[in-house]
């Protein structure tokens, strides 16, 4: 204003010859001068205003970033995705290494007095997640030392945990940073979940531009009868989860460290294939194996483990051995006493069975037993539920009511309705009808084109009530089951609805008898031990412990060969058991007692972890209030800009300079005039 006043034009005396046109010129001149002076005044005021605003450094903050005090204390949570999918390699480094670098650089955005927590997307219960870091050098060290975890990604759990930490803080500024590959399968959007207010939430994505990857999803054993020197068959599922076509990629199968099969695959992006393989088992005991793919951009999904048990001897508890049925059954299992047999048959009386430890037998056979005591029924229930096999051979001594009220109702077996025929009356005669030749009992028993059960004759049968839980294996010509299976928990039950007394049937003299009985017992021994669905990381491993191991020190051997002490839970309703939850690695876990393997589990990656599609940004915003923060340069500088908002001082200074140039041009024109 002062400059404007000092530079105002003053009247000058100009000698003039005539005053004829002076009045008109004076009025026109005055109007032009006033207009120019107003413009100059306005320009100079705007110049001053622009300079003042420029030096004041004004900022504009969007509604999403919320209010922030740059000088107030900040509490922040860094959520680092350390799941297995972050092991993918891109540009020579894994995504996890890139994410750890971003997290370490992000610590530069904090100032003394701030506190920062470090959480992961796989386990929020670890002690590290509850520590507030004020020493950012120590925080960087913890970030560098954080390992990958094979458990499934759980973004919702990590976000909820972090929000609880921030909600309990008294800091004015509260910030949450999710540094992850934003895997879609790791989110479970819930519109009803309430998010605490006053927290600024950011997602810093880590992506790979192109992926060369095959995933081994699972290995399943299709052989239900596991026996030494017999064929073991399985299926391995392979998927192309990358975006590059794969050709002639090798898939290998290993059992106890020995390669037993291999095949090659050709897959387009997104395609998959189930490869069948087989080998001859040459070992017994606890066995484990894995399918192995060639190395690619993601190593962690190149293996899938499986485990199973092949018994060297099958311990058979036979109740009813003194009957004619029992004699023929023992003969069928051991036709030649001079040749070695896998069956160790131990006769046991019905009233003594409940006094035996459950682990004393692998298979129990009830052969023409009239009735069972409640104690025996309880024992058989525990026996089957522990993964063992039970075979019932019904005979002429059978008490229908006793079985229906006791064993059948407790084990979920079909009720027995009536008895047809008897040992004294052989006028009733019938034969076999349909058979489920796809059942594992018949696997390898017949040539496909010559499958024939023969024509045994029957004079006695127990008719049972059909139920959904019953799976007929062989039927009579009437359609009623001769042999059926019932699965309960991890064990199996086979029921022969006739006796093996030669007065009831001529089956013991037929060629079918010995292999049928032999494979029935072998199948029952394998059925409870057959692992159809391996555990996945994060699952709890449970095992009912045999009485012989209760006083032993129990150790869990982890896939990395380290040992952990396992505590015994003696308060469970099913009996003493162990439960192990620290399954953060893929591989085989072995329960050890006195340096012997008691049980084992194969643990693999969860299948949802192999779904590498990223979540939609709209879901991040609407369900989680997460704002994508893709830093083009310094992460710390990007975060500071987010806190402060968009600065306008450059624009105001540029505007002031432009106005100054206009003012100079206008003033120069005035001076000339």
XYZ file of C-alpha atoms in Angstrom:
673
model
C 0.000 0.000 0.000
C 2.852 2.350 0.885
C 4.622 1.550 -2.382
C 1.424 2.280 -4.234
C 0.963 5.639 -2.467
C 4.567 6.706 -3.006
C 4.441 5.926 -6.691
C 1.178 7.701 -7.421
C 1.312 10.188 -10.281
C 1.495 13.896 -9.345
C 0.156 16.798 -11.339
C 2.649 18.549 -13.549
C 2.429 22.080 -15.023
C 2.636 21.906 -18.737
C 2.800 25.118 -20.827
C 0.009 25.083 -23.342
C -1.051 27.496 -26.027
C -4.783 27.074 -25.767
C -7.263 25.632 -23.253
C -9.992 24.871 -25.739
C -9.888 21.010 -25.420
C -8.381 20.783 -21.948
C -11.599 20.073 -20.077
C -12.614 17.089 -22.249
C -9.077 15.679 -22.242
C -8.826 16.089 -18.490
C -11.979 14.031 -17.840
C -10.877 11.195 -20.142
C -7.386 11.158 -18.686
C -8.638 11.033 -15.130
C -10.849 7.996 -15.814
C -7.995 6.072 -17.411
C -5.623 6.923 -14.591
C -8.056 5.843 -11.907
C -8.711 2.507 -13.638
C -4.992 1.788 -14.008
C -4.319 2.796 -10.431
C -7.040 0.410 -9.213
C -5.545 -2.399 -11.270
C -2.072 -1.709 -9.925
C -3.435 -1.598 -6.373
C -5.210 -4.924 -6.854
C -2.156 -6.559 -8.442
C 0.147 -5.364 -5.656
C -2.237 -6.611 -2.991
C -2.463 -10.006 -4.717
C 1.352 -10.168 -4.997
C 1.706 -9.536 -1.279
C -1.007 -12.089 -0.490
C 0.625 -14.740 -2.732
C 4.014 -14.180 -1.090
C 2.551 -14.382 2.395
C 0.669 -17.597 1.555
C 3.738 -19.092 -0.140
C 5.945 -18.549 2.911
C 3.157 -19.839 5.175
C 3.359 -23.238 3.328
C -0.385 -24.026 3.289
C -1.492 -27.671 2.725
C -4.675 -29.299 1.563
C -5.603 -32.642 3.186
C -8.142 -35.044 1.718
C -10.876 -36.477 3.895
C -9.257 -39.931 3.671
C -6.008 -38.921 5.344
C -7.687 -37.384 8.352
C -6.224 -34.814 10.679
C -2.649 -35.054 11.833
C -0.369 -33.145 14.085
C 3.175 -33.206 12.754
C 4.635 -32.428 16.168
C 2.448 -34.766 18.231
C 3.440 -38.303 19.242
C 2.635 -41.048 16.728
C 1.748 -44.690 17.395
C 1.999 -46.903 14.335
C 1.685 -50.607 13.510
C 3.646 -52.098 10.631
C 1.917 -55.280 9.392
C 4.438 -57.281 7.396
C 3.143 -60.143 5.265
C 5.485 -63.056 6.007
C 3.294 -65.779 4.505
C 4.666 -68.366 2.115
C 3.365 -66.586 -0.989
C 5.820 -63.754 -0.238
C 8.621 -66.178 -1.120
C 8.038 -65.556 -4.835
C 11.064 -64.141 -6.617
C 10.853 -60.994 -8.731
C 13.840 -59.110 -10.193
C 16.300 -61.264 -8.260
C 14.677 -60.738 -4.851
C 11.741 -62.315 -3.065
C 8.622 -60.254 -2.435
C 9.308 -60.653 1.275
C 12.759 -59.101 0.904
C 11.184 -56.176 -0.937
C 8.489 -55.824 1.727
C 11.075 -55.950 4.521
C 13.032 -53.220 2.726
C 9.923 -51.036 2.512
C 9.184 -51.619 6.199
C 12.760 -50.744 7.183
C 12.663 -47.552 5.091
C 9.286 -46.660 6.555
C 10.844 -46.398 10.018
C 12.660 -43.251 8.791
C 9.291 -41.481 8.715
C 9.073 -41.587 12.519
C 10.688 -39.207 14.978
C 12.009 -39.610 18.546
C 9.151 -40.203 20.951
C 7.049 -42.175 18.470
C 6.267 -45.843 19.134
C 5.981 -48.506 16.455
C 4.661 -52.088 16.668
C 5.600 -54.901 14.269
C 2.913 -57.486 13.437
C 2.671 -60.295 10.881
C -0.182 -61.682 8.800
C 0.303 -65.293 9.966
C 0.598 -65.101 13.757
C -0.527 -62.203 15.942
C 0.000 -64.167 19.153
C 3.795 -64.047 19.083
C 5.475 -61.969 21.758
C 7.159 -59.681 19.216
C 3.791 -58.264 18.132
C 3.095 -56.878 21.622
C 6.345 -54.915 21.935
C 6.353 -51.163 21.247
C 9.624 -50.143 19.565
C 11.142 -46.733 20.349
C 14.596 -47.708 19.092
C 14.103 -47.784 15.316
C 17.542 -49.336 14.683
C 16.418 -52.314 16.769
C 13.126 -52.374 14.857
C 14.998 -52.572 11.547
C 17.030 -55.487 12.934
C 13.831 -57.331 13.912
C 12.390 -56.737 10.443
C 15.490 -58.203 8.805
C 15.404 -61.283 11.059
C 11.694 -62.023 10.599
C 11.322 -65.444 8.870
C 8.747 -66.633 6.356
C 5.873 -68.612 7.872
C 4.106 -71.398 5.964
C 0.776 -70.792 7.684
C -2.100 -69.238 5.739
C -2.365 -65.470 5.254
C -4.921 -63.902 7.621
C -5.172 -60.205 6.825
C -8.406 -59.758 8.803
C -6.857 -61.101 12.003
C -3.769 -58.921 11.600
C -5.826 -55.782 10.897
C -8.171 -56.385 13.835
C -5.226 -57.039 16.169
C -3.455 -53.858 15.007
C -6.591 -51.761 15.415
C -6.928 -52.994 19.012
C -3.338 -51.948 19.708
C -3.927 -48.485 18.244
C -7.296 -48.042 19.959
C -5.585 -48.523 23.343
C -2.934 -45.881 22.570
C -3.174 -42.303 23.857
C -1.207 -40.847 20.938
C -2.870 -38.185 18.807
C -1.579 -39.689 15.567
C -2.447 -43.340 14.920
C -1.267 -45.045 11.743
C -1.524 -48.551 10.306
C 0.602 -49.797 7.399
C -0.062 -53.129 5.649
C 2.924 -54.189 3.518
C 1.837 -57.258 1.546
C 1.114 -58.889 -1.785
C -2.604 -58.280 -0.993
C -3.531 -61.871 -1.777
C -7.283 -62.141 -2.329
C -7.655 -65.403 -0.405
C -6.216 -63.749 2.720
C -9.188 -61.373 3.086
C -12.634 -62.227 4.458
C -14.658 -59.024 4.008
C -17.270 -58.411 6.700
C -19.416 -55.303 6.337
C -20.680 -55.642 9.920
C -17.251 -55.291 11.517
C -16.784 -51.910 13.164
C -13.498 -50.098 12.558
C -12.140 -47.812 15.294
C -12.129 -44.160 14.264
C -9.102 -41.897 14.236
C -6.751 -44.388 12.565
C -5.144 -43.720 9.201
C -4.838 -47.017 7.321
C -2.536 -47.542 4.353
C -1.732 -50.548 2.152
C 1.689 -50.671 0.517
C 1.456 -53.372 -2.183
C 4.352 -55.571 -3.284
C 3.774 -57.182 -6.679
C 5.600 -59.380 -9.162
C 5.245 -58.356 -12.789
C 5.580 -61.855 -14.264
C 5.615 -65.280 -12.612
C 7.145 -68.524 -13.843
C 5.584 -71.055 -11.477
C 4.064 -74.518 -11.098
C 2.352 -75.499 -7.849
C 2.126 -79.000 -6.396
C -1.307 -78.820 -4.797
C -1.593 -82.254 -3.177
C -0.680 -85.925 -3.306
C -3.334 -88.559 -2.615
C -2.787 -92.288 -2.190
C -5.426 -94.271 -4.044
C -4.361 -97.677 -2.644
C -6.456 -98.503 0.388
C -4.545 -101.731 1.144
C -0.971 -100.958 2.096
C 1.241 -104.028 2.151
C 4.896 -104.776 1.522
C 5.748 -106.054 -1.979
C 2.361 -104.827 -3.210
C 1.569 -101.979 -5.582
C 1.135 -98.497 -4.136
C -0.822 -96.100 -6.343
C -1.348 -92.377 -6.018
C -2.301 -89.133 -7.746
C -0.412 -85.829 -7.693
C -2.187 -82.579 -8.660
C -0.109 -79.931 -10.439
C -1.302 -76.427 -11.391
C 0.253 -73.626 -13.441
C -0.291 -70.607 -11.182
C 2.013 -68.364 -13.208
C 1.498 -66.531 -16.488
C 4.088 -68.414 -18.573
C 3.420 -71.684 -20.418
C 5.276 -74.646 -18.935
C 6.606 -77.474 -21.134
C 8.436 -80.691 -20.192
C 8.539 -79.809 -16.488
C 9.557 -82.805 -14.383
C 7.458 -84.124 -11.468
C 9.201 -86.644 -9.200
C 7.826 -88.849 -6.402
C 10.052 -89.770 -3.445
C 9.330 -92.219 -0.603
C 11.704 -92.205 2.376
C 14.222 -90.283 0.304
C 14.187 -92.706 -2.650
C 12.787 -91.698 -6.038
C 10.058 -94.143 -7.056
C 8.317 -92.417 -10.002
C 8.495 -89.412 -12.293
C 6.560 -87.761 -15.102
C 6.608 -84.634 -17.267
C 3.873 -82.002 -17.563
C 2.903 -79.400 -20.185
C 0.572 -76.717 -18.850
C -0.780 -73.379 -20.049
C -1.243 -70.543 -17.526
C -4.141 -71.347 -15.174
C -4.360 -75.000 -16.273
C -3.893 -78.081 -14.088
C -3.480 -81.832 -14.347
C -3.792 -84.888 -12.074
C -0.906 -87.295 -12.696
C -1.205 -90.961 -11.687
C 1.861 -92.794 -10.394
C 2.628 -96.168 -8.834
C 5.452 -98.142 -7.280
C 6.042 -101.383 -5.369
C 6.370 -100.975 -1.611
C 9.615 -102.477 -0.362
C 9.516 -101.240 3.244
C 7.319 -101.459 6.310
C 6.703 -99.142 9.241
C 6.082 -95.396 9.238
C 6.748 -94.182 5.702
C 6.607 -90.693 4.220
C 7.137 -89.159 0.829
C 6.691 -86.071 -1.284
C 6.113 -84.913 -4.836
C 8.824 -82.577 -6.107
C 8.656 -80.042 -8.960
C 11.571 -78.382 -10.688
C 12.715 -75.077 -9.211
C 10.927 -71.934 -10.405
C 10.051 -68.446 -9.118
C 8.305 -69.801 -6.009
C 10.101 -72.646 -4.237
C 7.758 -73.105 -1.290
C 4.919 -74.615 -3.366
C 7.126 -77.087 -5.246
C 6.650 -79.888 -2.694
C 3.634 -81.716 -1.331
C 4.109 -84.296 1.429
C 2.226 -87.474 2.329
C 2.662 -90.133 5.006
C 1.338 -93.635 5.646
C 2.069 -96.807 7.573
C 2.769 -100.298 6.304
C 2.529 -102.910 9.037
C 5.129 -105.666 9.054
C 2.752 -107.874 11.029
C -0.980 -107.544 11.548
C -2.013 -108.437 15.088
C -5.428 -110.067 14.964
C -7.521 -110.619 18.078
C -9.935 -113.468 17.323
C -12.971 -113.943 19.536
C -14.824 -117.189 18.774
C -11.758 -119.128 17.696
C -13.139 -122.302 19.285
C -16.125 -122.429 16.916
C -16.187 -124.153 13.542
C -16.422 -120.698 11.934
C -13.254 -119.669 13.773
C -11.395 -122.744 12.578
C -12.153 -122.070 8.923
C -11.308 -118.385 9.358
C -7.862 -119.165 10.834
C -7.252 -121.629 8.039
C -8.138 -118.970 5.469
C -5.719 -116.487 7.017
C -2.890 -119.006 7.427
C -3.448 -121.793 4.881
C 0.130 -123.085 5.248
C 1.514 -123.185 8.776
C 5.036 -123.766 7.451
C 5.148 -120.522 5.463
C 5.538 -117.053 7.028
C 2.321 -115.058 7.321
C 1.741 -111.354 8.029
C -1.046 -112.271 10.458
C -0.328 -112.837 14.147
C -3.573 -114.419 15.361
C -4.289 -114.364 19.086
C -7.465 -116.138 20.308
C -9.196 -114.151 23.063
C -12.418 -114.929 24.916
C -15.282 -112.475 24.789
C -15.200 -111.779 28.543
C -11.440 -111.117 28.379
C -11.491 -108.782 25.405
C -12.384 -105.662 27.398
C -9.398 -106.305 29.705
C -6.887 -105.985 26.863
C -5.228 -102.647 25.973
C -6.666 -101.115 22.808
C -3.242 -101.035 21.177
C -2.775 -104.800 21.632
C -4.441 -105.532 18.282
C -4.652 -103.999 14.830
C -7.810 -105.897 13.855
C -10.399 -107.644 16.012
C -12.658 -110.376 14.590
C -15.885 -111.442 16.314
C -16.658 -114.891 14.869
C -20.106 -116.315 15.688
C -20.210 -114.576 19.082
C -23.727 -114.824 20.545
C -23.835 -111.633 22.635
C -21.516 -108.940 23.955
C -21.302 -107.398 27.416
C -21.612 -103.596 27.800
C -17.927 -103.456 28.804
C -16.927 -105.251 25.612
C -19.083 -102.894 23.521
C -17.405 -99.864 25.145
C -13.985 -101.369 24.448
C -14.855 -102.060 20.795
C -16.103 -98.495 20.403
C -12.776 -97.092 21.664
C -10.921 -99.610 19.518
C -12.589 -98.552 16.269
C -12.434 -94.832 17.083
C -8.674 -95.128 17.595
C -8.315 -96.046 13.908
C -8.403 -99.822 14.167
C -10.481 -102.366 12.180
C -13.355 -104.584 13.339
C -14.747 -107.584 11.441
C -18.017 -109.302 12.351
C -18.724 -112.842 11.149
C -22.344 -113.529 12.095
C -23.273 -117.125 12.837
C -26.023 -119.410 14.051
C -25.465 -118.442 17.725
C -26.291 -114.768 17.062
C -28.662 -113.010 19.490
C -30.357 -110.325 17.340
C -31.807 -108.329 20.226
C -28.537 -108.235 22.152
C -26.610 -106.938 19.137
C -29.262 -104.368 18.159
C -29.484 -102.917 21.665
C -25.756 -103.019 22.282
C -23.117 -103.096 19.560
C -25.241 -101.933 16.605
C -26.792 -98.933 18.321
C -23.491 -97.838 19.886
C -21.389 -98.153 16.725
C -24.024 -96.925 14.283
C -24.385 -100.298 12.547
C -27.583 -101.235 10.688
C -30.080 -103.083 12.867
C -30.514 -106.814 12.242
C -34.096 -107.570 11.186
C -34.342 -111.357 10.826
C -32.499 -114.612 10.230
C -33.057 -116.699 7.109
C -32.264 -120.427 7.245
C -30.329 -122.385 9.850
C -27.640 -125.039 10.211
C -30.273 -127.738 10.664
C -32.384 -126.862 7.644
C -30.511 -126.704 4.351
C -33.595 -126.500 2.176
C -33.184 -122.712 2.080
C -30.524 -122.028 -0.514
C -29.294 -118.883 -2.239
C -26.121 -117.583 -3.926
C -24.140 -114.393 -4.472
C -25.285 -111.561 -6.719
C -23.768 -108.138 -7.443
C -20.406 -107.018 -6.119
C -18.712 -103.623 -5.951
C -15.558 -104.607 -7.810
C -14.195 -101.064 -7.365
C -13.861 -101.623 -3.626
C -10.226 -101.819 -2.451
C -10.757 -105.413 -1.291
C -10.920 -106.497 -4.938
C -7.999 -104.367 -6.117
C -5.616 -106.754 -7.896
C -7.692 -109.799 -6.923
C -9.142 -110.366 -10.389
C -8.218 -109.570 -13.924
C -10.769 -106.945 -15.098
C -12.084 -109.172 -17.867
C -12.282 -112.295 -15.646
C -13.889 -110.884 -12.507
C -16.057 -113.708 -11.153
C -16.880 -114.609 -7.546
C -17.836 -118.212 -8.252
C -21.099 -119.799 -7.115
C -20.925 -120.533 -3.384
C -24.153 -121.739 -1.800
C -25.630 -120.289 1.404
C -28.238 -121.748 3.771
C -28.063 -119.033 6.425
C -28.073 -115.224 6.391
C -28.882 -112.304 8.688
C -31.011 -109.663 6.985
C -30.224 -106.122 8.104
C -31.983 -102.799 7.699
C -30.372 -100.656 4.975
C -28.971 -97.294 6.139
C -27.039 -94.467 4.417
C -23.942 -95.319 6.483
C -23.806 -98.852 5.064
C -21.756 -99.508 1.904
C -22.553 -102.949 0.381
C -19.478 -104.724 -0.978
C -21.052 -108.040 -2.032
C -24.765 -108.823 -2.207
C -26.792 -112.017 -2.238
C -28.877 -112.835 -5.267
C -31.839 -111.394 -3.308
C -30.147 -107.993 -3.115
C -29.481 -108.209 0.628
C -25.865 -107.574 1.647
C -23.511 -110.537 2.179
C -20.580 -108.209 3.037
C -20.876 -104.502 3.846
C -18.688 -101.774 5.280
C -19.375 -99.033 7.829
C -16.835 -96.273 8.477
C -16.665 -94.679 11.902
C -14.236 -91.874 12.725
C -10.891 -93.114 11.378
C -11.649 -96.833 11.766
C -13.585 -99.277 9.608
C -16.019 -102.160 10.223
C -16.700 -105.065 7.861
C -19.733 -107.296 8.468
C -20.236 -110.784 6.951
C -23.951 -111.565 7.331
C -23.391 -115.327 7.346
C -21.217 -117.754 9.261
C -18.264 -119.746 7.949
C -19.540 -123.060 9.343
C -19.648 -125.580 6.476
C -23.224 -126.463 7.519
C -24.253 -122.880 6.657
C -22.292 -122.421 3.424
C -19.737 -124.090 1.211
C -17.801 -120.807 0.910
C -14.787 -122.096 2.963
C -14.205 -124.739 0.251
C -14.291 -122.213 -2.582
C -11.221 -120.567 -4.130
C -12.679 -117.140 -3.253
C -12.618 -117.728 0.511
C -8.926 -117.434 1.423
C -8.105 -114.307 -0.667
C -11.370 -112.636 0.407
C -10.657 -113.132 4.120
C -6.993 -112.279 3.668
C -7.722 -108.973 1.923
C -10.568 -108.104 4.299
C -8.235 -108.213 7.294
C -5.450 -106.404 5.390
C -7.905 -103.697 4.335
C -9.163 -103.204 7.901
C -5.589 -102.839 9.099
C -4.849 -100.184 6.453
C -8.158 -98.306 6.540
C -7.575 -96.670 9.892
C -4.008 -95.689 9.052
C -4.679 -94.438 5.531
C -4.172 -90.659 5.342
C -6.637 -89.299 2.779
C -6.306 -85.608 3.665
C -2.928 -84.453 5.010
C -2.970 -81.636 7.532
C -2.156 -78.075 6.504
C 0.000 -75.552 8.285
C -1.803 -74.029 11.232
C -3.775 -77.207 11.978
C -3.521 -78.826 15.401
C -2.125 -82.372 15.338
C -3.985 -84.705 17.704
C -3.263 -88.291 18.723
C -4.733 -90.650 21.321
C -1.703 -92.029 23.097
C -1.415 -95.800 23.746
C -1.088 -96.763 27.393
C 2.413 -98.125 26.807
C 3.703 -94.613 26.092
C 2.030 -92.687 28.918
C 5.124 -92.666 31.147
C 7.506 -91.731 28.320
C 8.945 -88.335 27.435
C 7.150 -87.201 24.290
C 8.943 -85.124 21.677
C 7.750 -83.741 18.360
C 10.332 -83.909 15.598
C 9.669 -80.999 13.266
C 10.439 -80.908 9.519
C 13.690 -79.014 10.211
C 14.703 -81.922 12.532
C 14.418 -79.805 15.677
C 12.697 -81.368 18.697
C 9.993 -79.844 20.893
C 8.579 -81.195 24.125
C 4.922 -82.260 23.842
C 2.617 -82.175 26.846
C 0.042 -84.893 27.468
C -3.601 -83.951 27.989
C -5.141 -86.440 30.407
C -8.493 -84.649 30.784
C -9.979 -85.455 27.380
C -13.154 -87.516 27.156
C -11.550 -89.936 24.678
C -8.534 -90.611 26.914
C -4.932 -89.396 27.192
C -3.945 -87.516 24.066
C -1.490 -84.989 22.685
C -2.339 -81.832 20.758
C 0.396 -79.957 18.907
C -0.376 -76.596 17.283
C 3.029 -75.223 16.252
C 2.689 -76.355 12.635
C 4.342 -73.411 10.897
C 6.512 -75.479 8.527
C 5.601 -77.826 5.714
C 6.929 -81.374 5.910
C 6.606 -84.438 8.126
C 6.048 -84.141 11.887
C 6.935 -87.212 13.971
C 5.799 -87.896 17.523
C 8.732 -89.564 19.283
C 8.878 -91.559 22.516
C 12.088 -93.260 23.654
C 13.604 -92.457 20.242
C 10.835 -94.389 18.493
C 8.202 -92.964 16.174
C 4.754 -93.300 17.722
C 2.852 -91.441 14.996
C 3.504 -89.066 12.104
C 1.690 -86.433 10.049
C 2.278 -84.848 6.642
C 1.682 -81.076 6.753
C 1.383 -79.027 3.553
C 0.613 -75.484 2.441
C -3.083 -74.527 2.554
C -4.506 -74.562 -0.961
C -5.850 -71.011 -0.581
C -2.242 -69.847 -0.128
C -1.570 -70.967 -3.714
C -4.293 -68.656 -5.063
C -2.119 -65.708 -6.077
C -4.833 -63.341 -7.325
C -4.832 -59.930 -5.646
C -7.786 -58.310 -3.936
C -9.784 -55.552 -5.636
C -8.874 -52.041 -4.471
C -12.573 -51.251 -3.996
C -12.809 -53.973 -1.338
C -9.808 -52.510 0.476
C -11.476 -49.094 0.582
C -15.066 -50.065 1.350
C -14.516 -52.908 3.848
C -11.189 -52.040 5.449
C -10.758 -48.265 4.902
C -7.314 -49.073 3.486
C -5.820 -46.579 1.053
C -3.289 -47.786 -1.498
C 0.029 -46.019 -1.072
C 2.293 -46.771 -4.008
C 5.523 -44.873 -3.462
C 7.312 -43.749 -6.616
C 10.416 -42.655 -4.693
C 11.237 -42.534 -1.017
C 8.679 -44.363 1.114
C 9.378 -42.173 4.119
C 8.883 -39.008 2.035
C 5.634 -40.371 0.600
C 4.382 -41.026 4.133
C 5.334 -37.528 5.260
C 3.370 -36.053 2.353
C 0.393 -38.165 3.359
C 0.615 -36.839 6.898
C 1.036 -33.186 5.937
C -1.204 -33.237 2.893
C -0.659 -31.498 -0.480
C 1.492 -28.364 -0.148
C 0.543 -25.316 -2.186
C 3.468 -22.915 -1.460
C 5.075 -23.521 -4.855
C 1.887 -22.556 -6.627
C 1.481 -19.385 -4.562
C 5.066 -18.292 -5.177
C 4.676 -18.944 -8.906
C 1.418 -16.988 -8.910
C 3.120 -14.115 -7.059
C 5.923 -14.060 -9.598
C 3.461 -14.013 -12.503
C 1.477 -11.171 -10.915
C 4.693 -9.254 -10.321
C 5.564 -9.472 -14.014
C 2.105 -8.216 -14.976
C 2.408 -5.356 -12.464
C 5.806 -4.355 -13.855
C 4.487 -4.333 -17.424
C 1.476 -2.225 -16.421
C 3.583 0.211 -14.379
C 6.080 0.567 -17.238
C 3.235 1.472 -19.592
C 2.060 4.087 -17.109
C 5.519 5.590 -16.790
C 5.860 5.955 -20.528
C 2.542 7.750 -20.681
